[in-house]
C-alpha cells in the first residue's frame, strides 16, 4: 500500500505518546468491556481479546451528538464511516464503512449487515436498510464490527452494525422530548420504562415531520417500539414489537453545471438555486412491523443457551417522476422534444415482503476457551410490481400523468429467499496475554424468482419460467491478539460471501436493461461476491481516560456485483459480476477524557479501486476501467474530531468537525469525458469540512434543554457526483436538448434545532 507520509506523521506522534503512557500504566487495572461476536451475543468476549478493533457508542454518546438520526450519529462518531446524501432526505442516508454500504436505496450494492437486537434488518428484496423505520430514540448501543466476519452471516463483507435497544431496567420512568428546528423540523418522543418484580416493560413512540430544506421535499415518520421482559433464576424471556411508517421525499442529484469541453462550464440548476431539485416527485412510503421473541437460559455456571424467533412484514411504495428514457411519445425521438406532450414518465412501484426467522445459540467457557455455536434460518417472500404512465413536465419540473394515458404494468416479480447457516467460533487464551480466535460458518442460500415483463416481440406482458439459484459456501476466519501491557497487537484474516439479491438477479441481462431502482426484466445467473479481508493493528488504553486504535486493512472482492449503465441518465442498465475490486486503507482513532474536558480524533485513509479490466458504462461514451482506477463516491481521506467541555454543573458544550477529501464522480472513473484517450478531464467533487456545535443545560436532574447547529459556516458542498445528461436549461425550463452535466448531491445548509428532554 502507498501511504501519504505527511498525513500520517501527526498520528504516528500521537500513537507514540500513547504507547509510552500505556507502558507506564502496565500494572493498572483495566475495565473489562464485553461485546457480542455474533448476532446472538451469548456470554460475549472481552473486547481486548478480539483480533480486530470494534467501535462501540453508548446511549449517552448518541444523545449528546447533534446528529438528528441514527445513521448520522454513527457517521459522526465512528472512524471510517461516511454518509452520502444521495437522496437528500435525512432518513434516507447512504451509509458506507471502508467503502461498503448499508443503504436505503434499492439497487445499491450492499456490503454491511445491520442487526437490531439480534434480528437482521437488511430486507430480502434488495438487502436495503430502512433507516427511517429503526427506533434510533431507543438505541442503547451501536457497535461496528469490521471485516468480512462470517459469524454475522451472509452479505457481511465490510462489516456489521449491531444495534441494541433499551428496556425497562436501563430506561426507567417517563421521558418526553420535544424538538423544533430549521426547515420546519418538528419531532416529539414519549417513552416509559419500568420494572415490577421479575417483569420489565418499555414503550416508546416518536413522531417526526419536516418541510425539508430542498424544494418539494417534505417528510414524516412515526415509529413505535414496545418491549416486555421476564427475568427469573432459570433465564430471560423478552417480547419486542416494532412498528413504523414513513413518507419521505428524496429528490436525489441535481445538475451543477453543463459543459461541451471540460474548461467550458456553464451554470445549471443546482448552482443557480441551492435548494432546487431536478425532477419530482420522488416519494417513498415505507411501512413495517417486526415481532420478535428472544429467550436465554443458563445451563450451569459456564454455558448459556439462546433462541430468537421473529416475523416481519414490510410494504414499500414509490412514486417517481423522471425523464422518458425511451421514445414514449412515439415520434421517433428518444425523450421527446419541446412540442411533445409526453416528455416524461410517471413511475410507480409497490413491494410487499414477509419474512420469518429462527436463530439458536449456545455459548460457554471451558478452561482457556470461550466458545460459541449457532444456527440461523431465514425465509422471505417478495412480491413486486412496477407501472409506467406517460407524463409531462410542469414549469417546476414536476411530472404530471397525462389524462387518458393508462398506467401500464411494466414488470412484476414473485420471489423467495431462504438462507440456512451454521457457525462456530472459539477464543482460546493460549497464555494470559495471547488469544487466538477462530470462526467457521457454512451457508446454504436459495434465491428463486418468477418474473413478468413485456415481451419484445409481442409487446404483451409475459410470465417467464421460474428460476432458482443455490449458493453454498464454507467461510473461515482466524485471528490473534497479543497484549503488551496496556497495548494490544492484533491481526485477523476472514472470508465471507454475498449472494445476489432478487433485484440483481432480475436485472442481469445486458440485452434487456432495466430502470433503477426498480426495473426487472430477466434473471441470468450471477456469481456470489467473495470477500477476503486482512487487517492488523494495535489498540491501547489506560485508566487515565485515553484510548484508541490503529488498523491497516485490505479487502479483496471477487465477482463483485456492479450496475452497468447503458443510458445517458444513468438510470437504465443491468447488474453484472466484475472480476475484482479492492478496498484498502488505514483507520486511526484516539479518545481522551480528563477533568472538565473530553474529546477525540479519527482519521481514515481509503483507497478503493477496480483491479481488473472492464467497462462500467456503455452508450454515447464507454467508461473503460483498468486495475488501479478509483471507485466513485468514496473519499480518500476522512478526518473527524470532537471536543466537549463541562464548564459548570449541569452545563455541557460540544463541537465536532467532519472533513472529507475530494471524491471521484461516477462516469469519470477513467479521468476522461469522451472516448478519445487524449481528452482527459477531472470532474471529481471537491472535499469539504463541516463544523457542528451543541450545547446542553440541565437546570434540574429531571429537565434538560439542548440546542444544536449543523454546518455552522453554511458550507456549500456536495457528497456525491455523477456525469449524465440534462434536458433542462439553467433556469430549469425543459429544452429537449441533451447537454452533458455534472450532477451532484448537495449537503444540507446551516440548520438548527432546539429542544427539551423531561424525565419524570
mmCIF file with all atom_site columns, C-alpha atoms in Angstrom, residues 205-392:
data_model
loop_
_atom_site.group_PDB
_atom_site.id
_atom_site.type_symbol
_atom_site.label_atom_id
_atom_site.label_alt_id
_atom_site.label_comp_id
_atom_site.label_asym_id
_atom_site.label_entity_id
_atom_site.label_seq_id
_atom_site.pdbx_PDB_ins_code
_atom_site.Cartn_x
_atom_site.Cartn_y
_atom_site.Cartn_z
_atom_site.occupancy
_atom_site.B_iso_or_equiv
_atom_site.pdbx_formal_charge
_atom_site.auth_seq_id
_atom_site.auth_comp_id
_atom_site.auth_asym_id
_atom_site.auth_atom_id
_atom_site.pdbx_PDB_model_num
ATOM 1   C CA . UNK A 1 205 ? -43.177 6.485   20.385  1.00 0.00 ? 205 UNK A CA 1
ATOM 2   C CA . UNK A 1 206 ? -41.549 9.052   18.126  1.00 0.00 ? 206 UNK A CA 1
ATOM 3   C CA . UNK A 1 207 ? -43.265 11.325  15.583  1.00 0.00 ? 207 UNK A CA 1
ATOM 4   C CA . UNK A 1 208 ? -41.289 13.382  13.076  1.00 0.00 ? 208 UNK A CA 1
ATOM 5   C CA . UNK A 1 209 ? -42.249 15.896  10.401  1.00 0.00 ? 209 UNK A CA 1
ATOM 6   C CA . UNK A 1 210 ? -40.340 18.415  8.297   1.00 0.00 ? 210 UNK A CA 1
ATOM 7   C CA . UNK A 1 211 ? -40.776 20.610  5.245   1.00 0.00 ? 211 UNK A CA 1
ATOM 8   C CA . UNK A 1 212 ? -37.286 19.731  4.001   1.00 0.00 ? 212 UNK A CA 1
ATOM 9   C CA . UNK A 1 213 ? -34.533 22.143  3.032   1.00 0.00 ? 213 UNK A CA 1
ATOM 10  C CA . UNK A 1 214 ? -34.835 21.300  -0.677  1.00 0.00 ? 214 UNK A CA 1
ATOM 11  C CA . UNK A 1 215 ? -37.817 22.124  -2.851  1.00 0.00 ? 215 UNK A CA 1
ATOM 12  C CA . UNK A 1 216 ? -40.743 19.679  -2.821  1.00 0.00 ? 216 UNK A CA 1
ATOM 13  C CA . UNK A 1 217 ? -39.160 17.540  -0.092  1.00 0.00 ? 217 UNK A CA 1
ATOM 14  C CA . UNK A 1 218 ? -41.482 17.227  2.924   1.00 0.00 ? 218 UNK A CA 1
ATOM 15  C CA . UNK A 1 219 ? -41.184 14.155  5.107   1.00 0.00 ? 219 UNK A CA 1
ATOM 16  C CA . UNK A 1 220 ? -42.824 12.495  8.060   1.00 0.00 ? 220 UNK A CA 1
ATOM 17  C CA . UNK A 1 221 ? -42.345 9.322   10.053  1.00 0.00 ? 221 UNK A CA 1
ATOM 18  C CA . UNK A 1 222 ? -43.669 7.565   13.118  1.00 0.00 ? 222 UNK A CA 1
ATOM 19  C CA . UNK A 1 223 ? -42.001 4.714   14.994  1.00 0.00 ? 223 UNK A CA 1
ATOM 20  C CA . UNK A 1 224 ? -43.411 2.702   17.901  1.00 0.00 ? 224 UNK A CA 1
ATOM 21  C CA . UNK A 1 225 ? -41.467 0.166   19.953  1.00 0.00 ? 225 UNK A CA 1
ATOM 22  C CA . UNK A 1 226 ? -42.762 -1.943  22.830  1.00 0.00 ? 226 UNK A CA 1
ATOM 23  C CA . UNK A 1 227 ? -40.859 -4.468  24.934  1.00 0.00 ? 227 UNK A CA 1
ATOM 24  C CA . UNK A 1 228 ? -41.984 -6.894  27.622  1.00 0.00 ? 228 UNK A CA 1
ATOM 25  C CA . UNK A 1 229 ? -39.412 -8.883  29.557  1.00 0.00 ? 229 UNK A CA 1
ATOM 26  C CA . UNK A 1 230 ? -39.273 -11.564 32.207  1.00 0.00 ? 230 UNK A CA 1
ATOM 27  C CA . UNK A 1 231 ? -36.155 -12.391 34.211  1.00 0.00 ? 231 UNK A CA 1
ATOM 28  C CA . UNK A 1 232 ? -36.059 -15.387 36.549  1.00 0.00 ? 232 UNK A CA 1
ATOM 29  C CA . UNK A 1 233 ? -33.420 -17.624 38.046  1.00 0.00 ? 233 UNK A CA 1
ATOM 30  C CA . UNK A 1 234 ? -33.984 -20.010 35.133  1.00 0.00 ? 234 UNK A CA 1
ATOM 31  C CA . UNK A 1 235 ? -33.346 -17.405 32.418  1.00 0.00 ? 235 UNK A CA 1
ATOM 32  C CA . UNK A 1 236 ? -34.651 -14.404 30.492  1.00 0.00 ? 236 UNK A CA 1
ATOM 33  C CA . UNK A 1 237 ? -37.536 -14.012 28.070  1.00 0.00 ? 237 UNK A CA 1
ATOM 34  C CA . UNK A 1 238 ? -38.301 -10.921 26.002  1.00 0.00 ? 238 UNK A CA 1
ATOM 35  C CA . UNK A 1 239 ? -41.003 -9.954  23.515  1.00 0.00 ? 239 UNK A CA 1
ATOM 36  C CA . UNK A 1 240 ? -40.458 -6.955  21.220  1.00 0.00 ? 240 UNK A CA 1
ATOM 37  C CA . UNK A 1 241 ? -42.858 -5.210  18.853  1.00 0.00 ? 241 UNK A CA 1
ATOM 38  C CA . UNK A 1 242 ? -41.552 -2.612  16.417  1.00 0.00 ? 242 UNK A CA 1
ATOM 39  C CA . UNK A 1 243 ? -43.827 -0.785  14.015  1.00 0.00 ? 243 UNK A CA 1
ATOM 40  C CA . UNK A 1 244 ? -43.036 2.145   11.779  1.00 0.00 ? 244 UNK A CA 1
ATOM 41  C CA . UNK A 1 245 ? -44.442 4.182   8.939   1.00 0.00 ? 245 UNK A CA 1
ATOM 42  C CA . UNK A 1 246 ? -42.860 6.944   6.899   1.00 0.00 ? 246 UNK A CA 1
ATOM 43  C CA . UNK A 1 247 ? -43.466 9.108   3.855   1.00 0.00 ? 247 UNK A CA 1
ATOM 44  C CA . UNK A 1 248 ? -40.191 10.614  2.708   1.00 0.00 ? 248 UNK A CA 1
ATOM 45  C CA . UNK A 1 249 ? -39.162 12.565  -0.353  1.00 0.00 ? 249 UNK A CA 1
ATOM 46  C CA . UNK A 1 250 ? -35.591 12.219  -1.577  1.00 0.00 ? 250 UNK A CA 1
ATOM 47  C CA . UNK A 1 251 ? -35.103 14.229  -4.728  1.00 0.00 ? 251 UNK A CA 1
ATOM 48  C CA . UNK A 1 252 ? -31.610 12.968  -5.443  1.00 0.00 ? 252 UNK A CA 1
ATOM 49  C CA . UNK A 1 253 ? -28.969 14.538  -7.648  1.00 0.00 ? 253 UNK A CA 1
ATOM 50  C CA . UNK A 1 254 ? -29.225 17.895  -9.406  1.00 0.00 ? 254 UNK A CA 1
ATOM 51  C CA . UNK A 1 255 ? -27.064 19.229  -12.297 1.00 0.00 ? 255 UNK A CA 1
ATOM 52  C CA . UNK A 1 256 ? -24.399 21.617  -11.014 1.00 0.00 ? 256 UNK A CA 1
ATOM 53  C CA . UNK A 1 257 ? -23.027 22.696  -14.385 1.00 0.00 ? 257 UNK A CA 1
ATOM 54  C CA . UNK A 1 258 ? -23.144 21.716  -18.063 1.00 0.00 ? 258 UNK A CA 1
ATOM 55  C CA . UNK A 1 259 ? -20.183 21.528  -20.421 1.00 0.00 ? 259 UNK A CA 1
ATOM 56  C CA . UNK A 1 260 ? -19.165 20.925  -24.014 1.00 0.00 ? 260 UNK A CA 1
ATOM 57  C CA . UNK A 1 261 ? -15.473 20.975  -23.136 1.00 0.00 ? 261 UNK A CA 1
ATOM 58  C CA . UNK A 1 262 ? -14.021 20.434  -19.632 1.00 0.00 ? 262 UNK A CA 1
ATOM 59  C CA . UNK A 1 263 ? -12.937 24.071  -19.335 1.00 0.00 ? 263 UNK A CA 1
ATOM 60  C CA . UNK A 1 264 ? -16.183 25.452  -20.787 1.00 0.00 ? 264 UNK A CA 1
ATOM 61  C CA . UNK A 1 265 ? -18.613 25.106  -17.905 1.00 0.00 ? 265 UNK A CA 1
ATOM 62  C CA . UNK A 1 266 ? -21.981 26.811  -17.668 1.00 0.00 ? 266 UNK A CA 1
ATOM 63  C CA . UNK A 1 267 ? -24.078 27.127  -14.527 1.00 0.00 ? 267 UNK A CA 1
ATOM 64  C CA . UNK A 1 268 ? -27.003 24.764  -14.259 1.00 0.00 ? 268 UNK A CA 1
ATOM 65  C CA . UNK A 1 269 ? -29.995 24.287  -11.969 1.00 0.00 ? 269 UNK A CA 1
ATOM 66  C CA . UNK A 1 270 ? -28.055 23.345  -8.824  1.00 0.00 ? 270 UNK A CA 1
ATOM 67  C CA . UNK A 1 271 ? -25.649 26.277  -8.889  1.00 0.00 ? 271 UNK A CA 1
ATOM 68  C CA . UNK A 1 272 ? -28.425 28.781  -9.624  1.00 0.00 ? 272 UNK A CA 1
ATOM 69  C CA . UNK A 1 273 ? -30.655 27.534  -6.794  1.00 0.00 ? 273 UNK A CA 1
ATOM 70  C CA . UNK A 1 274 ? -29.099 25.558  -3.953  1.00 0.00 ? 274 UNK A CA 1
ATOM 71  C CA . UNK A 1 275 ? -32.427 24.049  -2.884  1.00 0.00 ? 275 UNK A CA 1
ATOM 72  C CA . UNK A 1 276 ? -33.535 23.069  -6.383  1.00 0.00 ? 276 UNK A CA 1
ATOM 73  C CA . UNK A 1 277 ? -34.396 19.529  -7.433  1.00 0.00 ? 277 UNK A CA 1
ATOM 74  C CA . UNK A 1 278 ? -34.014 18.040  -10.883 1.00 0.00 ? 278 UNK A CA 1
ATOM 75  C CA . UNK A 1 279 ? -37.358 16.302  -11.332 1.00 0.00 ? 279 UNK A CA 1
ATOM 76  C CA . UNK A 1 280 ? -40.094 15.455  -8.869  1.00 0.00 ? 280 UNK A CA 1
ATOM 77  C CA . UNK A 1 281 ? -41.917 13.763  -7.222  1.00 0.00 ? 281 UNK A CA 1
ATOM 78  C CA . UNK A 1 282 ? -39.565 11.180  -5.731  1.00 0.00 ? 282 UNK A CA 1
ATOM 79  C CA . UNK A 1 283 ? -41.597 9.828   -2.863  1.00 0.00 ? 283 UNK A CA 1
ATOM 80  C CA . UNK A 1 284 ? -41.117 6.631   -0.856  1.00 0.00 ? 284 UNK A CA 1
ATOM 81  C CA . UNK A 1 285 ? -43.678 5.274   1.590   1.00 0.00 ? 285 UNK A CA 1
ATOM 82  C CA . UNK A 1 286 ? -42.479 2.609   3.993   1.00 0.00 ? 286 UNK A CA 1
ATOM 83  C CA . UNK A 1 287 ? -44.444 0.507   6.443   1.00 0.00 ? 287 UNK A CA 1
ATOM 84  C CA . UNK A 1 288 ? -43.031 -2.320  8.528   1.00 0.00 ? 288 UNK A CA 1
ATOM 85  C CA . UNK A 1 289 ? -43.929 -4.374  11.580  1.00 0.00 ? 289 UNK A CA 1
ATOM 86  C CA . UNK A 1 290 ? -41.466 -6.618  13.384  1.00 0.00 ? 290 UNK A CA 1
ATOM 87  C CA . UNK A 1 291 ? -42.354 -9.035  16.179  1.00 0.00 ? 291 UNK A CA 1
ATOM 88  C CA . UNK A 1 292 ? -39.597 -10.974 17.919  1.00 0.00 ? 292 UNK A CA 1
ATOM 89  C CA . UNK A 1 293 ? -39.366 -13.350 20.852  1.00 0.00 ? 293 UNK A CA 1
ATOM 90  C CA . UNK A 1 294 ? -35.996 -13.893 22.464  1.00 0.00 ? 294 UNK A CA 1
ATOM 91  C CA . UNK A 1 295 ? -35.016 -16.128 25.347  1.00 0.00 ? 295 UNK A CA 1
ATOM 92  C CA . UNK A 1 296 ? -31.903 -17.290 27.139  1.00 0.00 ? 296 UNK A CA 1
ATOM 93  C CA . UNK A 1 297 ? -31.265 -19.934 29.761  1.00 0.00 ? 297 UNK A CA 1
ATOM 94  C CA . UNK A 1 298 ? -28.197 -20.757 31.802  1.00 0.00 ? 298 UNK A CA 1
ATOM 95  C CA . UNK A 1 299 ? -27.088 -24.375 31.555  1.00 0.00 ? 299 UNK A CA 1
ATOM 96  C CA . UNK A 1 300 ? -24.875 -24.485 34.585  1.00 0.00 ? 300 UNK A CA 1
ATOM 97  C CA . UNK A 1 301 ? -22.292 -21.906 35.566  1.00 0.00 ? 301 UNK A CA 1
ATOM 98  C CA . UNK A 1 302 ? -20.396 -21.815 32.265  1.00 0.00 ? 302 UNK A CA 1
ATOM 99  C CA . UNK A 1 303 ? -22.940 -22.341 29.490  1.00 0.00 ? 303 UNK A CA 1
ATOM 100 C CA . UNK A 1 304 ? -25.746 -20.237 28.041  1.00 0.00 ? 304 UNK A CA 1
ATOM 101 C CA . UNK A 1 305 ? -28.428 -21.216 25.529  1.00 0.00 ? 305 UNK A CA 1
ATOM 102 C CA . UNK A 1 306 ? -30.251 -18.590 23.448  1.00 0.00 ? 306 UNK A CA 1
ATOM 103 C CA . UNK A 1 307 ? -33.118 -18.615 20.968  1.00 0.00 ? 307 UNK A CA 1
ATOM 104 C CA . UNK A 1 308 ? -34.651 -15.930 18.777  1.00 0.00 ? 308 UNK A CA 1
ATOM 105 C CA . UNK A 1 309 ? -37.808 -16.148 16.692  1.00 0.00 ? 309 UNK A CA 1
ATOM 106 C CA . UNK A 1 310 ? -39.046 -13.269 14.554  1.00 0.00 ? 310 UNK A CA 1
ATOM 107 C CA . UNK A 1 311 ? -41.583 -12.336 11.915  1.00 0.00 ? 311 UNK A CA 1
ATOM 108 C CA . UNK A 1 312 ? -41.563 -9.210  9.764   1.00 0.00 ? 312 UNK A CA 1
ATOM 109 C CA . UNK A 1 313 ? -43.940 -7.639  7.275   1.00 0.00 ? 313 UNK A CA 1
ATOM 110 C CA . UNK A 1 314 ? -42.979 -4.675  5.138   1.00 0.00 ? 314 UNK A CA 1
ATOM 111 C CA . UNK A 1 315 ? -44.560 -2.627  2.374   1.00 0.00 ? 315 UNK A CA 1
ATOM 112 C CA . UNK A 1 316 ? -42.876 -0.040  0.203   1.00 0.00 ? 316 UNK A CA 1
ATOM 113 C CA . UNK A 1 317 ? -44.454 2.116   -2.486  1.00 0.00 ? 317 UNK A CA 1
ATOM 114 C CA . UNK A 1 318 ? -42.660 4.685   -4.593  1.00 0.00 ? 318 UNK A CA 1
ATOM 115 C CA . UNK A 1 319 ? -43.745 7.455   -6.940  1.00 0.00 ? 319 UNK A CA 1
ATOM 116 C CA . UNK A 1 320 ? -41.104 8.823   -9.293  1.00 0.00 ? 320 UNK A CA 1
ATOM 117 C CA . UNK A 1 321 ? -41.274 11.474  -11.962 1.00 0.00 ? 321 UNK A CA 1
ATOM 118 C CA . UNK A 1 322 ? -38.428 11.004  -14.444 1.00 0.00 ? 322 UNK A CA 1
ATOM 119 C CA . UNK A 1 323 ? -37.294 11.825  -17.921 1.00 0.00 ? 323 UNK A CA 1
ATOM 120 C CA . UNK A 1 324 ? -38.561 9.443   -20.575 1.00 0.00 ? 324 UNK A CA 1
ATOM 121 C CA . UNK A 1 325 ? -35.640 7.140   -21.367 1.00 0.00 ? 325 UNK A CA 1
ATOM 122 C CA . UNK A 1 326 ? -37.325 5.655   -24.391 1.00 0.00 ? 326 UNK A CA 1
ATOM 123 C CA . UNK A 1 327 ? -39.482 7.071   -27.169 1.00 0.00 ? 327 UNK A CA 1
ATOM 124 C CA . UNK A 1 328 ? -42.583 7.111   -25.018 1.00 0.00 ? 328 UNK A CA 1
ATOM 125 C CA . UNK A 1 329 ? -44.317 9.637   -27.225 1.00 0.00 ? 329 UNK A CA 1
ATOM 126 C CA . UNK A 1 330 ? -43.978 7.601   -30.388 1.00 0.00 ? 330 UNK A CA 1
ATOM 127 C CA . UNK A 1 331 ? -42.445 10.350  -32.537 1.00 0.00 ? 331 UNK A CA 1
ATOM 128 C CA . UNK A 1 332 ? -39.212 8.512   -33.097 1.00 0.00 ? 332 UNK A CA 1
ATOM 129 C CA . UNK A 1 333 ? -37.072 10.796  -30.953 1.00 0.00 ? 333 UNK A CA 1
ATOM 130 C CA . UNK A 1 334 ? -35.721 9.500   -27.680 1.00 0.00 ? 334 UNK A CA 1
ATOM 131 C CA . UNK A 1 335 ? -37.101 11.550  -24.830 1.00 0.00 ? 335 UNK A CA 1
ATOM 132 C CA . UNK A 1 336 ? -39.361 13.782  -26.937 1.00 0.00 ? 336 UNK A CA 1
ATOM 133 C CA . UNK A 1 337 ? -38.853 17.450  -27.763 1.00 0.00 ? 337 UNK A CA 1
ATOM 134 C CA . UNK A 1 338 ? -40.226 20.852  -26.866 1.00 0.00 ? 338 UNK A CA 1
ATOM 135 C CA . UNK A 1 339 ? -43.527 20.284  -28.584 1.00 0.00 ? 339 UNK A CA 1
ATOM 136 C CA . UNK A 1 340 ? -44.148 16.790  -27.277 1.00 0.00 ? 340 UNK A CA 1
ATOM 137 C CA . UNK A 1 341 ? -46.774 16.440  -24.621 1.00 0.00 ? 341 UNK A CA 1
ATOM 138 C CA . UNK A 1 342 ? -45.329 13.144  -23.331 1.00 0.00 ? 342 UNK A CA 1
ATOM 139 C CA . UNK A 1 343 ? -41.741 14.017  -22.466 1.00 0.00 ? 343 UNK A CA 1
ATOM 140 C CA . UNK A 1 344 ? -41.652 12.348  -19.054 1.00 0.00 ? 344 UNK A CA 1
ATOM 141 C CA . UNK A 1 345 ? -42.548 9.141   -17.297 1.00 0.00 ? 345 UNK A CA 1
ATOM 142 C CA . UNK A 1 346 ? -44.609 8.736   -14.137 1.00 0.00 ? 346 UNK A CA 1
ATOM 143 C CA . UNK A 1 347 ? -43.416 5.547   -12.452 1.00 0.00 ? 347 UNK A CA 1
ATOM 144 C CA . UNK A 1 348 ? -44.931 3.721   -9.500  1.00 0.00 ? 348 UNK A CA 1
ATOM 145 C CA . UNK A 1 349 ? -43.692 0.644   -7.663  1.00 0.00 ? 349 UNK A CA 1
ATOM 146 C CA . UNK A 1 350 ? -45.162 -1.499  -4.908  1.00 0.00 ? 350 UNK A CA 1
ATOM 147 C CA . UNK A 1 351 ? -43.252 -4.060  -2.872  1.00 0.00 ? 351 UNK A CA 1
ATOM 148 C CA . UNK A 1 352 ? -44.539 -6.427  -0.200  1.00 0.00 ? 352 UNK A CA 1
ATOM 149 C CA . UNK A 1 353 ? -42.253 -8.609  1.878   1.00 0.00 ? 353 UNK A CA 1
ATOM 150 C CA . UNK A 1 354 ? -42.883 -11.204 4.564   1.00 0.00 ? 354 UNK A CA 1
ATOM 151 C CA . UNK A 1 355 ? -40.003 -12.758 6.461   1.00 0.00 ? 355 UNK A CA 1
ATOM 152 C CA . UNK A 1 356 ? -39.641 -15.203 9.336   1.00 0.00 ? 356 UNK A CA 1
ATOM 153 C CA . UNK A 1 357 ? -36.509 -16.424 11.006  1.00 0.00 ? 357 UNK A CA 1
ATOM 154 C CA . UNK A 1 358 ? -35.100 -18.559 13.772  1.00 0.00 ? 358 UNK A CA 1
ATOM 155 C CA . UNK A 1 359 ? -31.721 -18.365 15.485  1.00 0.00 ? 359 UNK A CA 1
ATOM 156 C CA . UNK A 1 360 ? -30.310 -20.734 18.093  1.00 0.00 ? 360 UNK A CA 1
ATOM 157 C CA . UNK A 1 361 ? -27.116 -20.160 20.008  1.00 0.00 ? 361 UNK A CA 1
ATOM 158 C CA . UNK A 1 362 ? -25.020 -21.952 22.585  1.00 0.00 ? 362 UNK A CA 1
ATOM 159 C CA . UNK A 1 363 ? -22.032 -20.360 24.272  1.00 0.00 ? 363 UNK A CA 1
ATOM 160 C CA . UNK A 1 364 ? -19.780 -21.314 27.109  1.00 0.00 ? 364 UNK A CA 1
ATOM 161 C CA . UNK A 1 365 ? -16.405 -21.338 28.761  1.00 0.00 ? 365 UNK A CA 1
ATOM 162 C CA . UNK A 1 366 ? -14.181 -24.352 29.185  1.00 0.00 ? 366 UNK A CA 1
ATOM 163 C CA . UNK A 1 367 ? -10.793 -23.735 30.703  1.00 0.00 ? 367 UNK A CA 1
ATOM 164 C CA . UNK A 1 368 ? -8.983  -21.244 28.491  1.00 0.00 ? 368 UNK A CA 1
ATOM 165 C CA . UNK A 1 369 ? -11.651 -21.397 25.763  1.00 0.00 ? 369 UNK A CA 1
ATOM 166 C CA . UNK A 1 370 ? -14.610 -19.090 25.167  1.00 0.00 ? 370 UNK A CA 1
ATOM 167 C CA . UNK A 1 371 ? -16.698 -20.781 22.511  1.00 0.00 ? 371 UNK A CA 1
ATOM 168 C CA . UNK A 1 372 ? -19.945 -20.162 20.687  1.00 0.00 ? 372 UNK A CA 1
ATOM 169 C CA . UNK A 1 373 ? -22.009 -22.158 18.193  1.00 0.00 ? 373 UNK A CA 1
ATOM 170 C CA . UNK A 1 374 ? -25.220 -21.313 16.431  1.00 0.00 ? 374 UNK A CA 1
ATOM 171 C CA . UNK A 1 375 ? -27.792 -21.969 13.746  1.00 0.00 ? 375 UNK A CA 1
ATOM 172 C CA . UNK A 1 376 ? -29.886 -19.492 11.784  1.00 0.00 ? 376 UNK A CA 1
ATOM 173 C CA . UNK A 1 377 ? -32.715 -19.956 9.302   1.00 0.00 ? 377 UNK A CA 1
ATOM 174 C CA . UNK A 1 378 ? -34.258 -17.030 7.417   1.00 0.00 ? 378 UNK A CA 1
ATOM 175 C CA . UNK A 1 379 ? -37.095 -17.325 4.895   1.00 0.00 ? 379 UNK A CA 1
ATOM 176 C CA . UNK A 1 380 ? -38.690 -14.464 2.954   1.00 0.00 ? 380 UNK A CA 1
ATOM 177 C CA . UNK A 1 381 ? -41.344 -13.958 0.292   1.00 0.00 ? 381 UNK A CA 1
ATOM 178 C CA . UNK A 1 382 ? -41.341 -10.935 -2.019  1.00 0.00 ? 382 UNK A CA 1
ATOM 179 C CA . UNK A 1 383 ? -43.982 -9.502  -4.360  1.00 0.00 ? 383 UNK A CA 1
ATOM 180 C CA . UNK A 1 384 ? -43.190 -6.550  -6.551  1.00 0.00 ? 384 UNK A CA 1
ATOM 181 C CA . UNK A 1 385 ? -44.919 -4.582  -9.307  1.00 0.00 ? 385 UNK A CA 1
ATOM 182 C CA . UNK A 1 386 ? -43.873 -1.603  -11.404 1.00 0.00 ? 386 UNK A CA 1
ATOM 183 C CA . UNK A 1 387 ? -46.137 0.551   -13.549 1.00 0.00 ? 387 UNK A CA 1
ATOM 184 C CA . UNK A 1 388 ? -45.314 3.293   -16.022 1.00 0.00 ? 388 UNK A CA 1
ATOM 185 C CA . UNK A 1 389 ? -47.514 6.094   -17.280 1.00 0.00 ? 389 UNK A CA 1
ATOM 186 C CA . UNK A 1 390 ? -46.794 8.742   -19.873 1.00 0.00 ? 390 UNK A CA 1
ATOM 187 C CA . UNK A 1 391 ? -46.368 12.152  -18.310 1.00 0.00 ? 391 UNK A CA 1
ATOM 188 C CA . UNK A 1 392 ? -45.275 15.692  -18.973 1.00 0.00 ? 392 UNK A CA 1
#
